[in-house]
Short mmCIF file of C-alpha atoms and ligand atoms in Angstrom, two decimals:
data_model
loop_
_atom_site.label_atom_id
_atom_site.label_comp_id
_atom_site.label_asym_id
_atom_site.label_seq_id
_atom_site.Cartn_x
_atom_site.Cartn_y
_atom_site.Cartn_z
CA UNK A 154 0.00 0.00 0.00
CA UNK A 155 1.12 3.55 -0.70
CA UNK A 156 2.52 5.13 2.49
CA UNK A 157 0.94 8.47 3.19
CA UNK A 158 3.43 11.22 4.02
CA UNK A 159 2.63 12.75 7.40
CA UNK A 160 3.83 16.35 7.82
CA UNK A 161 2.97 16.30 11.55
CA UNK A 162 3.64 12.83 12.96
CA UNK A 163 2.75 12.41 16.65
CA UNK A 164 2.17 9.52 19.06
CA UNK A 165 4.25 7.30 16.81
CA UNK A 166 7.53 7.12 18.68
CA UNK A 167 9.02 7.44 22.13
CA UNK A 168 10.46 10.84 21.45
CA UNK A 169 8.90 14.19 22.40
CA UNK A 170 10.12 16.89 20.05
CA UNK A 171 9.21 20.07 18.27
CA UNK A 172 8.56 20.40 14.53
CA UNK A 173 8.30 23.92 13.10
CA UNK A 174 4.86 24.81 11.77
CA UNK A 175 4.68 24.18 8.04
CA UNK A 176 1.51 26.11 7.32
CA UNK A 177 0.44 29.73 7.26
CA UNK A 178 -1.49 31.19 10.18
CA UNK A 179 -3.34 34.01 8.42
CA UNK A 180 -4.16 32.88 4.90
CA UNK A 181 -5.54 36.19 3.58
CA UNK A 182 -3.68 39.36 2.91
CA UNK A 183 -5.15 42.19 4.98
CA UNK A 184 -6.98 44.95 3.14
CA UNK A 185 -9.24 47.81 4.17
CA UNK A 186 -12.45 45.81 3.76
CA UNK A 187 -11.32 42.98 6.07
CA UNK A 188 -13.50 42.05 9.07
CA UNK A 189 -10.49 42.51 11.41
CA UNK A 190 -8.26 45.54 11.80
CA UNK A 191 -4.70 45.32 10.56
CA UNK A 192 -3.49 45.23 14.19
CA UNK A 193 -5.86 42.40 15.09
CA UNK A 194 -4.77 40.43 12.04
CA UNK A 195 -1.13 40.91 12.93
CA UNK A 196 -1.78 39.94 16.56
CA UNK A 197 -3.53 36.72 15.52
CA UNK A 198 -0.61 35.85 13.28
CA UNK A 199 1.96 36.61 16.00
CA UNK A 200 0.22 35.29 19.13
CA UNK A 201 -2.09 32.60 17.75
CA UNK A 202 -5.17 34.23 19.29
CA UNK A 203 -7.06 37.51 19.65
CA UNK A 204 -9.81 38.84 21.87
CA UNK A 205 -12.90 40.31 20.28
CA UNK A 206 -14.91 42.40 22.72
CA UNK A 207 -18.45 43.76 22.50
CA UNK A 208 -19.45 41.77 19.42
CA UNK A 209 -22.80 40.78 20.90
CA UNK A 210 -25.43 42.83 22.70
CA UNK A 211 -27.09 41.98 26.02
CA UNK A 212 -30.18 40.39 24.42
CA UNK A 213 -28.06 38.13 22.23
CA UNK A 214 -25.91 37.02 25.15
CA UNK A 215 -29.00 36.33 27.22
CA UNK A 216 -30.50 34.18 24.46
CA UNK A 217 -27.29 32.14 24.21
CA UNK A 218 -27.11 31.72 27.99
CA UNK A 219 -30.73 30.64 28.14
CA UNK A 220 -30.20 27.93 25.55
CA UNK A 221 -26.91 26.82 27.11
CA UNK A 222 -28.86 26.33 30.35
CA UNK A 223 -31.65 24.48 28.54
CA UNK A 224 -29.10 22.01 27.17
CA UNK A 225 -27.42 21.70 30.56
CA UNK A 226 -30.64 20.77 32.28
CA UNK A 227 -32.27 18.96 29.35
CA UNK A 228 -34.25 15.93 30.39
CA UNK A 229 -33.43 12.54 28.90
CA UNK A 230 -34.27 12.21 25.27
CA UNK A 231 -33.97 15.90 24.42
CA UNK A 232 -30.30 15.76 23.44
CA UNK A 233 -28.32 13.08 21.61
CA UNK A 234 -27.00 11.20 24.69
CA UNK A 235 -23.59 10.57 23.08
CA UNK A 236 -22.97 14.31 22.93
CA UNK A 237 -23.29 14.84 26.69
CA UNK A 238 -19.94 14.37 28.48
CA UNK A 239 -19.78 14.04 32.28
CA UNK A 240 -17.13 15.37 34.65
CA UNK A 241 -14.64 12.65 35.67
CA UNK A 242 -15.55 12.43 39.35
CA UNK A 243 -18.80 14.25 40.09
CA UNK A 244 -20.74 13.22 36.99
CA UNK A 245 -21.90 16.82 36.50
CA UNK A 246 -22.24 17.88 32.85
CA UNK A 247 -18.80 18.88 31.56
CA UNK A 248 -19.54 19.40 27.86
CA UNK A 249 -22.29 19.11 25.31
CA UNK A 250 -21.05 18.59 21.75
CA UNK A 251 -22.75 19.37 18.43
CA UNK A 252 -24.58 22.35 19.91
CA UNK A 253 -25.03 23.91 16.48
CA UNK A 254 -27.28 20.98 15.57
CA UNK A 255 -29.12 20.81 18.87
CA UNK A 256 -30.02 24.47 19.35
CA UNK A 257 -31.43 26.98 16.89
CA UNK A 258 -29.65 29.87 18.64
CA UNK A 259 -26.29 28.11 18.50
CA UNK A 260 -26.88 27.21 14.84
CA UNK A 261 -27.44 30.89 14.19
CA UNK A 262 -24.37 31.81 16.25
CA UNK A 263 -22.17 29.44 14.26
CA UNK A 264 -23.33 31.04 11.01
CA UNK A 265 -23.04 34.59 12.31
CA UNK A 266 -20.96 36.87 10.12
CA UNK A 267 -19.18 38.23 13.21
CA UNK A 268 -17.61 34.80 13.74
CA UNK A 269 -17.86 32.96 10.42
CA UNK A 270 -16.85 36.07 8.44
CA UNK A 271 -13.68 36.40 10.51
CA UNK A 272 -12.96 32.66 10.13
CA UNK A 273 -13.37 32.89 6.35
CA UNK A 274 -11.03 35.86 6.26
CA UNK A 275 -8.29 34.29 8.40
CA UNK A 276 -8.47 30.95 6.58
CA UNK A 277 -9.13 32.48 3.13
CA UNK A 278 -11.51 29.72 2.12
CA UNK A 279 -15.07 28.59 2.58
CA UNK A 280 -15.38 27.21 6.09
CA UNK A 281 -17.47 24.48 7.67
CA UNK A 282 -18.07 23.52 11.27
CA UNK A 283 -15.64 20.82 12.32
CA UNK A 284 -16.88 20.71 15.92
CA UNK A 285 -19.06 22.71 18.28
CA UNK A 286 -19.56 22.40 21.99
CA UNK A 287 -20.43 23.98 25.30
CA UNK A 288 -17.90 23.54 28.10
CA UNK A 289 -19.79 24.24 31.32
CA UNK A 290 -16.97 24.11 33.92
CA UNK A 291 -19.48 24.10 36.80
CA UNK A 292 -18.65 25.74 40.13
CA UNK A 293 -16.74 23.46 42.54
CA UNK A 294 -16.94 20.45 40.20
CA UNK A 295 -15.51 21.68 36.89
CA UNK A 296 -12.20 19.94 36.30
CA UNK A 297 -9.24 21.08 34.25
CA UNK A 298 -8.53 20.77 30.56
CA UNK A 299 -4.83 19.89 30.50
CA UNK A 300 -2.43 21.67 28.11
CA UNK A 301 -2.89 20.60 24.52
CA UNK A 302 -2.89 21.65 20.90
CA UNK A 303 -6.29 20.90 19.36
CA UNK A 304 -4.61 20.29 16.02
CA UNK A 305 -2.48 17.48 17.45
CA UNK A 306 -5.66 15.58 18.36
CA UNK A 307 -7.56 16.55 15.23
CA UNK A 308 -4.65 15.47 13.03
CA UNK A 309 -3.87 12.17 14.77
CA UNK A 310 -7.38 11.09 15.72
CA UNK A 311 -9.52 12.77 13.07
CA UNK A 312 -7.23 13.06 10.03
CA UNK A 313 -7.25 16.85 9.70
CA UNK A 314 -4.44 17.26 7.16
CA UNK A 315 -3.05 20.76 7.77
CA UNK A 316 -3.22 23.70 10.16
CA UNK A 317 -6.03 25.65 8.56
CA UNK A 318 -8.69 25.68 11.26
CA UNK A 319 -9.52 27.86 14.25
CA UNK A 320 -11.78 28.02 17.29
CA UNK A 321 -14.03 30.83 18.35
CA UNK A 322 -14.84 30.76 22.04
CA UNK A 323 -17.79 32.80 23.19
CA UNK A 324 -17.72 33.35 26.95
CA UNK A 325 -21.19 32.76 28.38
CA UNK A 326 -20.26 33.50 31.98
CA UNK A 327 -17.62 35.99 33.03
CA UNK A 328 -14.17 34.40 32.87
CA UNK A 329 -12.26 35.66 35.89
CA UNK A 330 -8.76 34.97 37.20
CA UNK A 331 -10.40 32.56 39.65
CA UNK A 332 -12.86 30.33 37.85
CA UNK A 333 -10.55 28.44 35.50
CA UNK A 334 -10.33 30.77 32.49
CA UNK A 335 -8.87 29.61 29.20
CA UNK A 336 -5.06 29.98 29.23
CA UNK A 337 -3.05 30.23 26.03
CA UNK A 338 0.66 30.33 25.26
CA UNK A 339 1.31 33.23 22.86
CA UNK A 340 3.42 32.18 19.89
CA UNK A 341 3.08 28.45 20.63
CA UNK A 342 1.09 27.94 17.40
CA UNK A 343 4.36 28.22 15.43
CA UNK A 344 5.67 24.96 16.90
CA UNK A 345 4.13 21.52 16.62
CA UNK A 346 4.74 19.50 19.74
CA UNK A 347 5.12 15.83 18.93
CA UNK A 348 3.62 13.76 21.75
CA UNK A 349 4.77 10.33 22.89
CA UNK A 350 2.67 7.22 23.40
CA UNK A 351 -0.03 5.67 21.27
CA UNK A 352 -3.74 6.33 21.06
CA UNK A 353 -5.92 3.79 22.85
CA UNK A 354 -9.09 2.53 21.14
CA UNK A 355 -12.07 4.79 21.68
CA UNK A 356 -9.73 7.29 23.28
CA UNK A 357 -12.34 10.08 23.16
CA UNK A 358 -14.42 8.34 25.81
CA UNK A 359 -11.65 9.15 28.30
CA UNK A 360 -9.98 12.17 26.75
CA UNK A 361 -13.09 14.35 26.72
CA UNK A 362 -13.23 13.93 30.52
CA UNK A 363 -9.50 13.92 31.25
CA UNK A 364 -6.72 13.79 28.70
CA UNK A 365 -3.80 11.45 29.36
CA UNK A 366 -2.57 10.63 25.83
CA UNK A 367 -1.58 13.28 23.31
CA UNK A 368 -0.22 15.24 26.25
CA UNK A 369 2.85 17.40 25.63
CA UNK A 370 6.05 16.78 27.51
CA UNK A 371 6.88 19.00 30.53
CA UNK A 372 10.18 20.22 29.15
CA UNK A 373 8.71 21.32 25.83
CA UNK A 374 5.79 23.03 27.59
CA UNK A 375 8.26 24.85 29.82
CA UNK A 376 10.16 26.03 26.76
CA UNK A 377 7.00 27.34 25.08
CA UNK A 378 5.93 29.14 28.26
CA UNK A 379 9.39 30.64 28.75
CA UNK A 380 9.45 31.83 25.15
CA UNK A 381 5.99 33.40 24.95
CA UNK A 382 4.55 33.50 28.45
CA UNK A 383 1.01 32.50 29.37
CA UNK A 384 -2.07 34.64 28.73
CA UNK A 385 -5.36 34.15 30.56
CA UNK A 386 -7.74 36.61 28.94
CA UNK A 387 -10.65 37.56 31.16
CA UNK A 388 -13.87 39.32 30.31
CA UNK A 389 -17.61 39.40 30.73
CA UNK A 390 -20.07 37.07 29.01
CA UNK A 391 -20.13 37.85 25.31
CA UNK A 392 -16.36 38.26 24.96
CA UNK A 393 -14.93 36.17 22.11
CA UNK A 394 -11.49 34.56 21.94
CA UNK A 395 -10.45 33.44 18.46
CA UNK A 396 -7.50 31.03 18.50
CA UNK A 397 -5.52 29.05 15.97
CA UNK A 398 -5.90 25.26 15.90
CA UNK A 399 -2.30 24.74 17.05
CA UNK A 400 -2.14 27.25 19.91
CA UNK A 401 -1.14 25.52 23.15
CA UNK A 402 -3.96 26.02 25.64
CA UNK A 403 -5.69 24.58 28.67
CA UNK A 404 -7.53 25.61 31.80
CA UNK A 405 -7.46 24.83 35.50
CA UNK A 406 -10.18 23.31 37.68
CA UNK A 407 -12.89 25.59 38.95
CA UNK A 408 -13.01 25.49 42.72
CA UNK A 409 -15.03 28.72 42.96
CA UNK A 410 -18.82 28.63 43.30
CA UNK A 411 -19.10 30.44 39.95
CA UNK A 412 -19.40 28.45 36.72
CA UNK A 413 -17.14 29.24 33.81
CA UNK A 414 -19.20 28.32 30.76
CA UNK A 415 -17.84 28.87 27.26
CA UNK A 416 -19.22 27.97 23.83
CA UNK A 417 -16.76 26.81 21.16
CA UNK A 418 -17.30 26.80 17.43
CA UNK A 419 -14.49 25.26 15.37
CA UNK A 420 -14.22 26.33 11.74
CA UNK A 421 -12.13 24.36 9.29
CA UNK A 422 -11.22 25.39 5.73
CA UNK A 423 -13.25 23.45 3.20
CA UNK A 424 -10.01 22.55 1.42
CA UNK A 425 -8.76 20.97 4.66
CA UNK A 426 -11.51 18.37 5.09
CA UNK A 427 -10.80 15.31 7.16
CA UNK A 428 -9.03 12.32 5.68
CA UNK A 429 -8.32 8.98 7.33
CA UNK A 430 -6.84 9.54 10.81
CA UNK A 431 -3.02 9.61 10.96
CA UNK A 432 -3.13 7.57 14.18
CA UNK A 433 -5.87 5.05 15.01
CA UNK A 434 -7.57 3.13 12.21
CA UNK A 435 -11.05 4.07 13.31
CA UNK A 436 -12.05 7.76 13.13
CA UNK A 437 -13.87 9.42 16.00
CA UNK A 438 -17.63 9.85 15.71
CA UNK A 439 -19.29 12.57 13.69
CA UNK A 440 -20.47 14.53 16.73
CA UNK A 441 -16.83 15.35 17.65
CA UNK A 442 -15.41 15.66 14.15
CA UNK A 443 -17.55 16.37 11.08
CA UNK A 444 -16.60 14.06 8.25
CA UNK A 445 -19.79 13.65 6.26
CA UNK A 446 -21.96 16.58 7.41
CA UNK A 447 -19.70 19.12 5.74
CA UNK A 448 -21.60 22.17 4.53
CA UNK A 449 -19.96 25.52 3.78
CA UNK A 450 -21.21 28.13 6.23
CA UNK A 451 -23.04 31.00 4.58
CA UNK A 452 -22.38 33.94 6.94
CA UNK A 453 -25.57 35.62 8.19
CA UNK A 454 -25.55 39.30 9.16
CA UNK A 455 -27.84 41.07 11.60
CA UNK A 456 -28.88 40.28 15.18
CA UNK A 457 -28.85 36.71 16.48
CA UNK A 458 -32.43 36.94 17.62
CA UNK A 459 -35.43 38.90 16.50
CA UNK A 460 -36.04 41.53 19.15
CA UNK A 461 -39.45 41.43 20.84
CA UNK A 462 -40.24 45.07 20.02
O1 6CS B 557 -10.70 16.12 21.49
C1 6CS B 557 -11.17 17.16 21.08
O2 6CS B 557 -11.48 17.34 19.91
C2 6CS B 557 -11.42 18.24 22.07
N1 6CS B 557 -10.65 18.24 23.24
C3 6CS B 557 -10.10 19.30 23.74
C4 6CS B 557 -9.50 19.24 25.08
N2 6CS B 557 -10.06 20.46 23.05
C5 6CS B 557 -10.58 20.51 21.72
C6 6CS B 557 -11.64 19.55 21.47
O3 6CS B 557 -12.87 19.92 21.95
FE1 FE B 558 -8.86 22.46 23.20
#
């Protein structure tokens, strides 16, 4: 059989190492009509993430929060049970996946020009939704998301060929210094951290609760953090963090009483559709990684919800 060349091998050997990024970060050239300023575009390229403040108004944020709560407290049968992930010890709801197919408001959010338009610009292609989810990080019980590059998982386990994808996180509670905010390592997206170990069968059943494979080595993490520092952007509900698929990120447990709930929409370039996984033979299910339900997003302008007036 023809051996497929893998530009980003990981979990194939006993050696943790760094491979330089082989792909662009910003695929478009900035011009005056772009949906980001020149400074924002440059910052995304340099840091691997940017903050977008005040994109949504109070009514829009409230509508998103209401539907996030509906999904959190949904009675049996309302949501696809596979998409609901429990916390490792308490059993509280940690994540709900595929929210853009289980909520009209989140479907509208994912198509919104304020997010999808920016994704199309940065990736310079039609985009589709690779993954969407709510991470609830409940008070007291919300556990950490250990340091990782999303791309490492998406490449090895899902067969995403190249780095041409990004996440948009919409904060739906305030993220404070205390409640386990998203932390990112600026500049880390320029290095691909090769992880050691193999991928167990049905790895997602464990990894979505607590990741133990595909975990970067301490020394390489230390190097990245020494080189670029660690950012923990905070802000009120409605703040958006856009970050590259290879930016090293994670978040700590939430021992405060206050939940830290964030929505994530992952956009992938249409030209970067999933292939066979580079690691395990069997791909992960559709609700974590869209393989067949691939539809270009047509950005929708205007408010998320029709106002009552
Ligand atoms: O495995 C995944 O695809 C997911 N896991 C993490 C920790 N981040 C990205 C993604 O939701
Ligand atoms: Fe992640």
